[in-house]
CSV table of N, CA and C in Angstrom, one decimal:
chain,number,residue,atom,x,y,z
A,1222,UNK,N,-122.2,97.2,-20.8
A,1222,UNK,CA,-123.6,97.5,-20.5
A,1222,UNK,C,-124.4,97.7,-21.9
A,1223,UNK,N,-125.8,97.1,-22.3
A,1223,UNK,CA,-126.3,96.9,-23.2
A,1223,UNK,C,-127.3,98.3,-23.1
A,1224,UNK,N,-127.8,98.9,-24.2
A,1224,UNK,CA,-128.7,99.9,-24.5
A,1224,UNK,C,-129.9,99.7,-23.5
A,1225,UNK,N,-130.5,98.8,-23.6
A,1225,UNK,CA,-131.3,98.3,-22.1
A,1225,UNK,C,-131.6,98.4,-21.0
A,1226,UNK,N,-130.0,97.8,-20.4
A,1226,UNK,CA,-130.0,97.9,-19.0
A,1226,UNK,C,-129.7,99.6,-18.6
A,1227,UNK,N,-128.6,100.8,-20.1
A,1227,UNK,CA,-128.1,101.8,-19.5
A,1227,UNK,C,-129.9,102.8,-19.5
A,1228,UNK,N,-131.1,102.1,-20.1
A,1228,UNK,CA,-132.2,102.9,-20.2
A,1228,UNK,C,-133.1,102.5,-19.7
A,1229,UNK,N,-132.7,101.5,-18.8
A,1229,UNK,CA,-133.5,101.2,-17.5
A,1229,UNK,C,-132.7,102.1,-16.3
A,1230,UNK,N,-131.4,102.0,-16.1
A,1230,UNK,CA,-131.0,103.4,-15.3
A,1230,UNK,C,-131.5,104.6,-15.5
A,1231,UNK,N,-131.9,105.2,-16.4
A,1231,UNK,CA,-132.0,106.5,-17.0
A,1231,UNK,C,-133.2,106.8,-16.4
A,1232,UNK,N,-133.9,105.5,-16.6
A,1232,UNK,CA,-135.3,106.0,-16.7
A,1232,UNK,C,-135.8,106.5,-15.1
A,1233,UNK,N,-134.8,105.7,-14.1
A,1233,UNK,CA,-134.9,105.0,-12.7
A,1233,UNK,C,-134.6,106.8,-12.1
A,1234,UNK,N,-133.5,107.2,-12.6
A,1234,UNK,CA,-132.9,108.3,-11.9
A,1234,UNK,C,-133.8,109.8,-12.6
A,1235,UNK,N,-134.2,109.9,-13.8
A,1235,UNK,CA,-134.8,110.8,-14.4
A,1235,UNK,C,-136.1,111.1,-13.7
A,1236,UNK,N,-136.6,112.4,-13.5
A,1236,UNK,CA,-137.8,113.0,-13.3
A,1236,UNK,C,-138.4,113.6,-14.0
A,1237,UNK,N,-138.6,114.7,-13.8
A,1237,UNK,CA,-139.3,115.6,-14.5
A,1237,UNK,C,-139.1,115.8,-16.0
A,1238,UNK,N,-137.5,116.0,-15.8
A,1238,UNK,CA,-136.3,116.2,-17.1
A,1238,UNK,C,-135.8,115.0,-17.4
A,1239,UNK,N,-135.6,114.9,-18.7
A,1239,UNK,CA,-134.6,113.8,-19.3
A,1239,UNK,C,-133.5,114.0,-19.0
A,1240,UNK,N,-132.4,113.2,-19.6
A,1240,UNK,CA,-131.2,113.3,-19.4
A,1240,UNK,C,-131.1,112.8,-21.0
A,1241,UNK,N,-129.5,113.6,-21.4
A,1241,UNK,CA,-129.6,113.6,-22.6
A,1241,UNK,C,-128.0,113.4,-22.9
A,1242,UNK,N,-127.3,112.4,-23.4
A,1242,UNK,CA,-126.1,112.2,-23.6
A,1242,UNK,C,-125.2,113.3,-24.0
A,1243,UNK,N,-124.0,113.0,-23.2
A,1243,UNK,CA,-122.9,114.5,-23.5
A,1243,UNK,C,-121.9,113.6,-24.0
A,1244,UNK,N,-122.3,113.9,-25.4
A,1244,UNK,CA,-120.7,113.6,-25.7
A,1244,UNK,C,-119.2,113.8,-25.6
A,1245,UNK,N,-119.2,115.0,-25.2
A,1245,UNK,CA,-118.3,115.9,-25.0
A,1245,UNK,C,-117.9,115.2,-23.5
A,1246,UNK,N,-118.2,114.7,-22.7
A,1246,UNK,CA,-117.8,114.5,-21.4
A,1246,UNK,C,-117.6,112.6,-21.0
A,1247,UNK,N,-118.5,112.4,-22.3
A,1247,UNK,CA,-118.4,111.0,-21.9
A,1247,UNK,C,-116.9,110.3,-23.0
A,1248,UNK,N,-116.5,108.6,-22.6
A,1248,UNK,CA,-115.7,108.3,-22.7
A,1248,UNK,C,-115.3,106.8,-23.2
A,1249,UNK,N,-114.8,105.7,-23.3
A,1249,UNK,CA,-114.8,104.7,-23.3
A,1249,UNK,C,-115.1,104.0,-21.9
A,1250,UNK,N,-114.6,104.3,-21.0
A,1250,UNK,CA,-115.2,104.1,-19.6
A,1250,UNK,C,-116.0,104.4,-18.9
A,1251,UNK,N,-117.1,105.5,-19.2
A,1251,UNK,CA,-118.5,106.3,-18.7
A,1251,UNK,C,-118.9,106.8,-19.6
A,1252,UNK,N,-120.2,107.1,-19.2
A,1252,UNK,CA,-121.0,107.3,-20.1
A,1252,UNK,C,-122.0,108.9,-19.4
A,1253,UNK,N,-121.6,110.1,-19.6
A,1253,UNK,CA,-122.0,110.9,-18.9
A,1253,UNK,C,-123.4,111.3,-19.5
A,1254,UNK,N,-124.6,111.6,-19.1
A,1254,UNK,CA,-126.0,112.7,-19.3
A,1254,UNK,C,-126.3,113.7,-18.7
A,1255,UNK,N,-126.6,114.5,-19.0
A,1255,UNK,CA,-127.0,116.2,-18.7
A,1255,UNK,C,-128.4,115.9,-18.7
A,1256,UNK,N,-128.8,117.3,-17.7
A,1256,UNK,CA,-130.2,117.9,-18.1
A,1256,UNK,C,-129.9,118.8,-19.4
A,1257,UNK,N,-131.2,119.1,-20.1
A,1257,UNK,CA,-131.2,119.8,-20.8
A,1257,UNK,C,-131.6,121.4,-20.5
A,1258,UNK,N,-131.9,121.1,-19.4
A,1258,UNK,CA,-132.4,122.6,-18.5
A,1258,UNK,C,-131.2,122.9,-17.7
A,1259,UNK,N,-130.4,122.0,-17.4
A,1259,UNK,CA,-129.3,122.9,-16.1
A,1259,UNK,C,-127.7,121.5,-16.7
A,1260,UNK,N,-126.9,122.8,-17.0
A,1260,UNK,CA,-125.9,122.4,-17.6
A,1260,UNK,C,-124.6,121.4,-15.7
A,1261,UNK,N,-125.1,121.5,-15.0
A,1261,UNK,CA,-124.5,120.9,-13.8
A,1261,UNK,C,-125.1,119.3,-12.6
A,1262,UNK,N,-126.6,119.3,-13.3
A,1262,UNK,CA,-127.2,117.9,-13.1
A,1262,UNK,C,-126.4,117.0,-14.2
A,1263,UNK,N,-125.8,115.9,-13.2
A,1263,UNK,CA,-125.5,115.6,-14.1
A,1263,UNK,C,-125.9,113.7,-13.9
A,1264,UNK,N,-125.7,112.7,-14.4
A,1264,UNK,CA,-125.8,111.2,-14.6
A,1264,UNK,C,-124.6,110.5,-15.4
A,1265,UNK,N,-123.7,110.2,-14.2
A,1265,UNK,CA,-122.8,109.3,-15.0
A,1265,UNK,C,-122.8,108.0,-14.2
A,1266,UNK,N,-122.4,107.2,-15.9
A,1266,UNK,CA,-122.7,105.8,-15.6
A,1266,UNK,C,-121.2,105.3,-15.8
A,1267,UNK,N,-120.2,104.5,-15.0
A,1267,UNK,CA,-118.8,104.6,-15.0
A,1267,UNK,C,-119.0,102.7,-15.1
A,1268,UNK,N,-118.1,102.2,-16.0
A,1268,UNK,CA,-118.2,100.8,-16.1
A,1268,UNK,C,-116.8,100.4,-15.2
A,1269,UNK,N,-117.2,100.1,-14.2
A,1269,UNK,CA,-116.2,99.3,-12.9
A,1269,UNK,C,-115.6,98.1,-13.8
A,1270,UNK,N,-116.2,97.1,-14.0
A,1270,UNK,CA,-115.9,96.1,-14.6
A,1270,UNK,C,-117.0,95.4,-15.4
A,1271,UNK,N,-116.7,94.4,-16.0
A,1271,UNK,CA,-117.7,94.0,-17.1
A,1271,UNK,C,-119.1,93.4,-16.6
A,1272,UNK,N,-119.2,93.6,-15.2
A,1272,UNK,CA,-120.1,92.8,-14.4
A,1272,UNK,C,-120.6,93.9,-13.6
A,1273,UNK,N,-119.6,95.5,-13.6
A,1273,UNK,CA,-120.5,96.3,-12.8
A,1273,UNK,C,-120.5,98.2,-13.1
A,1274,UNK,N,-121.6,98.5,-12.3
A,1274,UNK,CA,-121.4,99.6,-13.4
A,1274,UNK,C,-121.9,100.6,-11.7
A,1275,UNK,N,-121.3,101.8,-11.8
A,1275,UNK,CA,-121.3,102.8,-10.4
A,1275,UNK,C,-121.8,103.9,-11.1
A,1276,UNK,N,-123.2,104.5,-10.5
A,1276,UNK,CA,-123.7,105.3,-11.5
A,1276,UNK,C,-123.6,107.1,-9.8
A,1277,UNK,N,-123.3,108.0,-10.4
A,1277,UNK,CA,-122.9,109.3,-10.0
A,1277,UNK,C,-124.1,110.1,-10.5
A,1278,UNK,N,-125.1,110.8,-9.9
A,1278,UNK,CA,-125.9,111.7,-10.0
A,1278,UNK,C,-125.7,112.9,-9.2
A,1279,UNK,N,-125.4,114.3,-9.7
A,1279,UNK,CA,-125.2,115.6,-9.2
A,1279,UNK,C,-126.9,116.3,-9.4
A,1280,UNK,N,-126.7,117.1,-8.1
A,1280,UNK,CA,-128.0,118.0,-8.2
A,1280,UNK,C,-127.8,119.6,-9.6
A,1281,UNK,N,-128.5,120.5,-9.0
A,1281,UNK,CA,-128.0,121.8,-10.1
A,1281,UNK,C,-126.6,122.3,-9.3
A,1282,UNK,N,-126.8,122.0,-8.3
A,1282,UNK,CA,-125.3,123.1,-7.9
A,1282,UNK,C,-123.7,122.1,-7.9
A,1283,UNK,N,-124.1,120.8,-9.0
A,1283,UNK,CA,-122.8,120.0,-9.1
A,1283,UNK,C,-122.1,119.1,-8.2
A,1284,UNK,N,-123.1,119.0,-6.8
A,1284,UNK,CA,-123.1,118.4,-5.7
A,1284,UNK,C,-123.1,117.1,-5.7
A,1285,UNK,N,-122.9,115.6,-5.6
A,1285,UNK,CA,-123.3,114.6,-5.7
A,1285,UNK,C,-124.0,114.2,-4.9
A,1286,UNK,N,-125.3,113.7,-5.5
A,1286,UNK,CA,-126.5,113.5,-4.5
A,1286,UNK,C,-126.9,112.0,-4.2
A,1287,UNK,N,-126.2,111.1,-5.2
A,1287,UNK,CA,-126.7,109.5,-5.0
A,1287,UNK,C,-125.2,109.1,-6.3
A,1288,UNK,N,-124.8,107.7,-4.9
A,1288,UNK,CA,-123.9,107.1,-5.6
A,1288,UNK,C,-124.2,105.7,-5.3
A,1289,UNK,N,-125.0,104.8,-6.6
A,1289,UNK,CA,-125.1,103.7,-6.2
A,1289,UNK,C,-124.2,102.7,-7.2
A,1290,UNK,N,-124.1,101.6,-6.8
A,1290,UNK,CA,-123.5,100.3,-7.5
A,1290,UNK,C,-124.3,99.3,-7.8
A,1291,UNK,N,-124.1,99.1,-9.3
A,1291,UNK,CA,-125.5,98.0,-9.7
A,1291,UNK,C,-124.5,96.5,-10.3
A,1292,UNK,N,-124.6,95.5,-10.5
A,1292,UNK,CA,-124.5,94.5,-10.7
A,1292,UNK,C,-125.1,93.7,-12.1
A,1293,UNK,N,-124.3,93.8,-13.3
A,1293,UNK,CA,-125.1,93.4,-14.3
A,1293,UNK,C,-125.3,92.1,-14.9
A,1294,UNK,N,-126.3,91.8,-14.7
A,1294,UNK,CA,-127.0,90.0,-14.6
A,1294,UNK,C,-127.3,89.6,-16.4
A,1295,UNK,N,-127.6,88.7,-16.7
A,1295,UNK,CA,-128.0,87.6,-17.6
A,1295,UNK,C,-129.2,88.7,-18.6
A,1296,UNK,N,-130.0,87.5,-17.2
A,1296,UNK,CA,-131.8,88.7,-18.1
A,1296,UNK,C,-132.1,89.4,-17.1
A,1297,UNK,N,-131.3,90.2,-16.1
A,1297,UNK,CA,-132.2,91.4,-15.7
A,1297,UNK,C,-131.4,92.6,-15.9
A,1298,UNK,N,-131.7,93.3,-16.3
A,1298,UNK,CA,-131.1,94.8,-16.4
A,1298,UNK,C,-129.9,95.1,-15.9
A,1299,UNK,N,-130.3,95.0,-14.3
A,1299,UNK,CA,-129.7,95.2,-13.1
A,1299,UNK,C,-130.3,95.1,-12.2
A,1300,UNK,N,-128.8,94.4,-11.2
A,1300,UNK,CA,-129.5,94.3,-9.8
A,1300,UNK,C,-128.8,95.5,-9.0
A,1301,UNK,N,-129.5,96.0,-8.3
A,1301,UNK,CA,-128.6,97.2,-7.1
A,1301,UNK,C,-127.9,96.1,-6.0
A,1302,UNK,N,-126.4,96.6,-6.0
A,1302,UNK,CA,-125.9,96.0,-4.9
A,1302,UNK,C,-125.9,96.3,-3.6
């Protein structure tokens, strides 16, 4: 996944708050973000395979609230599968 397509997710799932890369949690296979206001919202982007990527968002109480699978194309970002 190109800087692009992972900040067109970011931008898709972000509200109010940013999300801000955890190094500490992310990996060669995912790519975790935090709020900077609540240590338990969380945004991971998990690379399935080189064509797809399963992104995990937790609310504040660590809960997961949306698990979708996107599809990574040529020239678009992503498509949602």
């Amino acid at each position: 996944m190109n800087k692009k397509q992972e900040q067109q997710i970011l931008d898709y799932y972000s509200t109010t708050d940013k999300y801000i890369r955890n190094k500490t949690h992310s990996n060669v296979h995912q790519t975790v973000f935090t709020k900077e206001s609540d240590k338990y919202q969380w945004l991971v982007l998990e690379q399935k395979s080189q064509c797809e990527v399963e992104v995990r968002q937790t609310d504040r109480h660590g809960t997961i609230t949306a698990r979708d699978n996107y599809e990574l194309t040529g020239n678009l970002p992503f498509d949602r599968l």
